[in-house]
mmCIF file of C-alpha atoms and ligand atoms in Angstrom:
data_model
loop_
_atom_site.group_PDB
_atom_site.id
_atom_site.type_symbol
_atom_site.label_atom_id
_atom_site.label_comp_id
_atom_site.label_asym_id
_atom_site.label_seq_id
_atom_site.Cartn_x
_atom_site.Cartn_y
_atom_site.Cartn_z
ATOM 1 C CA UNK A 18 -1.882 -14.737 -9.740
ATOM 2 C CA UNK A 19 -4.731 -12.439 -10.735
ATOM 3 C CA UNK A 20 -4.737 -8.713 -9.938
ATOM 4 C CA UNK A 21 -8.102 -6.958 -10.185
ATOM 5 C CA UNK A 22 -9.516 -3.541 -9.387
ATOM 6 C CA UNK A 23 -11.440 -3.860 -6.139
ATOM 7 C CA UNK A 24 -15.137 -3.295 -5.594
ATOM 8 C CA UNK A 25 -16.961 -3.479 -2.235
ATOM 9 C CA UNK A 26 -17.766 -7.119 -3.120
ATOM 10 C CA UNK A 27 -14.035 -7.823 -2.753
ATOM 11 C CA UNK A 28 -13.995 -6.663 0.875
ATOM 12 C CA UNK A 29 -13.839 -10.246 2.295
ATOM 13 C CA UNK A 30 -10.858 -11.145 0.097
ATOM 14 C CA UNK A 31 -9.128 -7.843 0.922
ATOM 15 C CA UNK A 32 -9.659 -8.355 4.639
ATOM 16 C CA UNK A 33 -8.295 -11.895 4.332
ATOM 17 C CA UNK A 34 -5.128 -10.748 2.561
ATOM 18 C CA UNK A 35 -4.717 -7.879 5.041
ATOM 19 C CA UNK A 36 -5.092 -10.198 8.045
ATOM 20 C CA UNK A 37 -2.309 -12.388 6.688
ATOM 21 C CA UNK A 38 0.001 -9.426 6.016
ATOM 22 C CA UNK A 39 -0.481 -7.344 9.182
ATOM 23 C CA UNK A 40 -0.641 -7.892 12.951
ATOM 24 C CA UNK A 41 -3.476 -5.365 13.283
ATOM 25 C CA UNK A 42 -5.793 -6.207 10.387
ATOM 26 C CA UNK A 43 -8.613 -4.122 8.955
ATOM 27 C CA UNK A 44 -11.951 -5.933 8.740
ATOM 28 C CA UNK A 45 -14.406 -6.318 5.860
ATOM 29 C CA UNK A 46 -16.444 -3.294 6.933
ATOM 30 C CA UNK A 47 -13.296 -1.152 6.897
ATOM 31 C CA UNK A 48 -12.673 -2.093 3.273
ATOM 32 C CA UNK A 49 -16.316 -1.594 2.261
ATOM 33 C CA UNK A 50 -16.349 1.855 3.842
ATOM 34 C CA UNK A 51 -13.032 2.831 2.315
ATOM 35 C CA UNK A 52 -14.020 1.745 -1.193
ATOM 36 C CA UNK A 53 -17.170 3.859 -0.873
ATOM 37 C CA UNK A 54 -15.056 6.944 -0.216
ATOM 38 C CA UNK A 55 -14.456 9.689 -2.756
ATOM 39 C CA UNK A 56 -11.172 9.286 -4.617
ATOM 40 C CA UNK A 57 -10.488 5.852 -3.136
ATOM 41 C CA UNK A 58 -9.527 2.862 -5.233
ATOM 42 C CA UNK A 59 -7.991 -0.491 -4.500
ATOM 43 C CA UNK A 60 -6.678 -3.730 -5.887
ATOM 44 C CA UNK A 61 -6.757 -7.303 -4.745
ATOM 45 C CA UNK A 62 -4.535 -10.174 -5.838
ATOM 46 C CA UNK A 63 -5.787 -13.734 -5.749
ATOM 47 C CA UNK A 64 -3.750 -16.867 -6.253
ATOM 48 C CA UNK A 65 -6.381 -19.456 -5.324
ATOM 49 C CA UNK A 66 -6.518 -17.659 -1.955
ATOM 50 C CA UNK A 67 -6.390 -13.880 -1.380
ATOM 51 C CA UNK A 68 -2.701 -12.980 -1.558
ATOM 52 C CA UNK A 69 -2.383 -9.198 -1.705
ATOM 53 C CA UNK A 70 -4.254 -5.963 -1.138
ATOM 54 C CA UNK A 71 -3.761 -2.245 -1.749
ATOM 55 C CA UNK A 72 -5.869 0.826 -1.030
ATOM 56 C CA UNK A 73 -5.049 4.298 -2.360
ATOM 57 C CA UNK A 74 -6.783 7.648 -1.979
ATOM 58 C CA UNK A 75 -6.359 10.664 -4.252
ATOM 59 C CA UNK A 76 -7.181 14.099 -2.916
ATOM 60 C CA UNK A 77 -6.362 17.487 -4.426
ATOM 61 C CA UNK A 78 -3.739 16.183 -6.806
ATOM 62 C CA UNK A 79 -2.029 13.940 -4.294
ATOM 63 C CA UNK A 80 -2.285 10.163 -4.036
ATOM 64 C CA UNK A 81 -1.701 8.386 -0.742
ATOM 65 C CA UNK A 82 -1.177 4.674 -0.272
ATOM 66 C CA UNK A 83 -3.340 3.822 2.748
ATOM 67 C CA UNK A 84 -2.269 0.205 2.903
ATOM 68 C CA UNK A 85 -0.406 -2.386 0.864
ATOM 69 C CA UNK A 86 0.265 -5.903 2.035
ATOM 70 C CA UNK A 87 1.075 -9.356 0.711
ATOM 71 C CA UNK A 88 0.481 -12.631 2.548
ATOM 72 C CA UNK A 89 3.754 -14.171 3.794
ATOM 73 C CA UNK A 90 3.358 -17.277 1.585
ATOM 74 C CA UNK A 91 3.053 -15.077 -1.527
ATOM 75 C CA UNK A 92 5.977 -12.696 -0.946
ATOM 76 C CA UNK A 93 8.974 -12.099 -3.222
ATOM 77 C CA UNK A 94 6.993 -13.064 -6.304
ATOM 78 C CA UNK A 95 6.387 -9.517 -7.532
ATOM 79 C CA UNK A 96 2.896 -9.069 -6.077
ATOM 80 C CA UNK A 97 3.762 -6.018 -3.963
ATOM 81 C CA UNK A 98 5.409 -4.382 -6.950
ATOM 82 C CA UNK A 99 2.466 -5.248 -9.226
ATOM 83 C CA UNK A 100 0.008 -3.710 -6.740
ATOM 84 C CA UNK A 101 2.075 -0.533 -6.429
ATOM 85 C CA UNK A 102 2.598 -0.258 -10.199
ATOM 86 C CA UNK A 103 -1.155 -0.577 -10.750
ATOM 87 C CA UNK A 104 -1.843 2.149 -8.177
ATOM 88 C CA UNK A 105 0.772 4.452 -9.692
ATOM 89 C CA UNK A 106 -0.878 3.970 -13.092
ATOM 90 C CA UNK A 107 -4.343 4.925 -11.828
ATOM 91 C CA UNK A 108 -2.975 7.863 -9.829
ATOM 92 C CA UNK A 109 -1.256 9.203 -12.942
ATOM 93 C CA UNK A 110 -4.430 8.732 -14.998
ATOM 94 C CA UNK A 111 -6.449 10.719 -12.479
ATOM 95 C CA UNK A 112 -3.946 13.581 -12.745
ATOM 96 C CA UNK A 113 -2.249 13.262 -9.355
ATOM 97 C CA UNK A 114 1.065 15.113 -9.175
ATOM 98 C CA UNK A 115 2.660 12.994 -6.472
ATOM 99 C CA UNK A 116 2.158 9.833 -4.463
ATOM 100 C CA UNK A 117 2.935 9.591 -0.735
ATOM 101 C CA UNK A 118 3.150 6.788 1.783
ATOM 102 C CA UNK A 119 4.361 6.152 5.302
ATOM 103 C CA UNK A 120 6.479 3.185 6.249
ATOM 104 C CA UNK A 121 8.164 2.038 9.450
ATOM 105 C CA UNK A 122 11.823 3.079 9.197
ATOM 106 C CA UNK A 123 12.781 -0.472 10.172
ATOM 107 C CA UNK A 124 10.739 -2.103 7.400
ATOM 108 C CA UNK A 125 13.715 -2.609 5.097
ATOM 109 C CA UNK A 126 11.856 -4.821 2.626
ATOM 110 C CA UNK A 127 9.065 -2.314 2.029
ATOM 111 C CA UNK A 128 11.515 0.598 1.822
ATOM 112 C CA UNK A 129 13.533 -1.358 -0.764
ATOM 113 C CA UNK A 130 10.375 -1.954 -2.801
ATOM 114 C CA UNK A 131 9.390 1.723 -2.731
ATOM 115 C CA UNK A 132 12.905 2.941 -3.604
ATOM 116 C CA UNK A 133 12.990 0.512 -6.499
ATOM 117 C CA UNK A 134 9.783 2.133 -7.776
ATOM 118 C CA UNK A 135 11.357 5.596 -7.582
ATOM 119 C CA UNK A 136 10.058 6.821 -4.209
ATOM 120 C CA UNK A 137 12.378 9.208 -2.350
ATOM 121 C CA UNK A 138 12.583 9.860 1.380
ATOM 122 C CA UNK A 139 10.606 13.030 2.095
ATOM 123 C CA UNK A 140 10.446 13.226 5.888
ATOM 124 C CA UNK A 141 10.271 11.445 9.216
ATOM 125 C CA UNK A 142 7.344 11.215 11.672
ATOM 126 C CA UNK A 143 8.790 10.491 15.080
ATOM 127 C CA UNK A 144 7.051 7.854 17.260
ATOM 128 C CA UNK A 145 4.317 7.468 14.645
ATOM 129 C CA UNK A 146 3.633 3.737 15.110
ATOM 130 C CA UNK A 147 2.577 2.112 18.378
ATOM 131 C CA UNK A 148 4.400 -1.216 18.578
ATOM 132 C CA UNK A 149 2.900 -2.239 21.918
ATOM 133 C CA UNK A 150 5.530 -3.921 24.084
ATOM 134 C CA UNK A 151 8.167 -2.827 21.554
ATOM 135 C CA UNK A 152 7.433 0.863 22.169
ATOM 136 C CA UNK A 153 6.969 3.292 19.308
ATOM 137 C CA UNK A 154 8.588 3.437 15.885
ATOM 138 C CA UNK A 155 9.311 6.314 13.528
ATOM 139 C CA UNK A 156 7.587 6.518 10.151
ATOM 140 C CA UNK A 157 9.448 7.420 7.023
ATOM 141 C CA UNK A 158 7.398 9.556 4.627
ATOM 142 C CA UNK A 159 8.177 8.660 1.020
ATOM 143 C CA UNK A 160 7.191 10.533 -2.121
ATOM 144 C CA UNK A 161 7.023 9.642 -5.800
ATOM 145 C CA UNK A 162 6.867 12.402 -8.406
ATOM 146 C CA UNK A 163 4.108 11.510 -10.876
ATOM 147 C CA UNK A 164 4.664 14.467 -13.219
ATOM 148 C CA UNK A 165 7.850 13.191 -14.887
ATOM 149 C CA UNK A 166 7.289 12.635 -18.572
ATOM 150 C CA UNK A 167 4.028 14.606 -18.683
ATOM 151 C CA UNK A 168 3.508 17.464 -21.115
HETATM 152 C C1 COA B 225 6.437 -5.091 1.702
HETATM 153 C C2 COA B 225 5.611 -6.128 0.945
HETATM 154 C C3 COA B 225 4.292 -5.490 0.521
HETATM 155 C C4 COA B 225 6.402 -6.545 -0.309
HETATM 156 O O1 COA B 225 5.568 -7.438 -1.049
HETATM 157 P P1 COA B 225 6.213 -8.550 -2.044
HETATM 158 O O2 COA B 225 5.120 -9.060 -2.909
HETATM 159 O O3 COA B 225 6.982 -9.543 -1.256
HETATM 160 O O4 COA B 225 7.230 -7.654 -2.889
HETATM 161 P P2 COA B 225 7.785 -7.980 -4.362
HETATM 162 O O5 COA B 225 7.956 -9.451 -4.537
HETATM 163 O O6 COA B 225 6.945 -7.263 -5.354
HETATM 164 O O7 COA B 225 9.226 -7.285 -4.273
HETATM 165 C C5 COA B 225 9.700 -6.432 -5.282
HETATM 166 C C6 COA B 225 11.080 -5.948 -4.879
HETATM 167 O O8 COA B 225 11.000 -5.178 -3.655
HETATM 168 C C7 COA B 225 12.165 -5.465 -2.842
HETATM 169 N N1 COA B 225 11.760 -6.229 -1.668
HETATM 170 C C8 COA B 225 10.519 -6.682 -1.358
HETATM 171 N N2 COA B 225 10.537 -7.323 -0.171
HETATM 172 C C9 COA B 225 11.799 -7.286 0.282
HETATM 173 C C10 COA B 225 12.446 -7.775 1.447
HETATM 174 N N3 COA B 225 11.768 -8.435 2.409
HETATM 175 N N4 COA B 225 13.773 -7.544 1.592
HETATM 176 C C11 COA B 225 14.457 -6.871 0.658
HETATM 177 N N5 COA B 225 13.908 -6.377 -0.491
HETATM 178 C C12 COA B 225 12.590 -6.585 -0.676
HETATM 179 C C13 COA B 225 13.080 -6.310 -3.717
HETATM 180 O O9 COA B 225 13.851 -5.409 -4.508
HETATM 181 C C14 COA B 225 12.063 -7.051 -4.565
HETATM 182 O O10 COA B 225 12.593 -7.547 -5.772
HETATM 183 P P3 COA B 225 13.328 -9.006 -5.774
HETATM 184 O O11 COA B 225 12.402 -9.980 -5.104
HETATM 185 O O12 COA B 225 13.532 -9.257 -7.246
HETATM 186 O O13 COA B 225 14.614 -8.824 -5.012
HETATM 187 C C15 COA B 225 5.382 -7.397 1.813
HETATM 188 O O14 COA B 225 6.633 -7.845 2.327
HETATM 189 C C16 COA B 225 4.432 -7.178 2.987
HETATM 190 O O15 COA B 225 3.221 -7.251 2.824
HETATM 191 N N6 COA B 225 4.977 -6.929 4.191
HETATM 192 C C17 COA B 225 4.136 -6.799 5.403
HETATM 193 C C18 COA B 225 3.245 -5.603 5.328
HETATM 194 C C19 COA B 225 4.031 -4.351 5.021
HETATM 195 O O16 COA B 225 5.116 -4.124 5.541
HETATM 196 N N7 COA B 225 3.440 -3.504 4.160
HETATM 197 C C20 COA B 225 4.007 -2.234 3.801
HETATM 198 C C21 COA B 225 3.691 -1.257 4.880
HETATM 199 S S1 COA B 225 4.125 0.391 4.381
#
C-alpha cells in the first residue's frame, strides 16, 4: 500500500477508488476541480490498483473532510485510518483549530473509525442524505479538536 499526497494528475486514480467505495461516485473532473480549489488537499492510496481516496478542505481555521472512501477489497487493513491520520496531520500543520465531517448515522463502521481517531458527536442534520428508494437518512456531524497539545 502506498499513500501519496494527491495532485490533479491523480484524478483518475481518485475517481476509480471513489467509484469502488460509493454508490454515487465523483468523476475525474470533480477531483481535478476540487484539487484546484483554495485550501483543498487530498490523498490517494494505491495497492496495485487505486484503493482509497480522501479530500479535505480548510477554510478559516476549520478543516472539513469532503470525502473518504476505501474500496471494499481493501477494507479493514488500516487504509481509512491512514488517510484520516494524514489529513489530520496536514490540517494541524496549516493551523486549523478543528476538523469536521458528516456521516450517515447508520454507517457504524465509519463512525467507529472516527471515534477511534478522537472525533466527538457534534450535531445531527435530519434527512440530510437522499437514499432513493430507502428514503432519507440523518447525518451525524462529528468534530475533532486539533488544538490539543498546541502551545
Ligand atoms: C469507512 C471506511 C472509509 C473505513 O475504511 P477502512 O480502510 O476499512 O478502515 P480501517 O481499516 O482503517 O479501520 C480502522 C478502524 O476503524 C474501525 N472500523 C472501520 N471499519 C469498520 C467496520 N466496518 N465496522 C466496525 N469498525 C470499523 C475499526 O475500529 C477499525 O480497526 P480494526 O480493523 O482494527 O478493528 C470504509 O469502510 C469505506 O470506504 N466505506 C464506504 C464509504 C464510506 O462510508 N465512507 C465514509 C463516509 S463519511
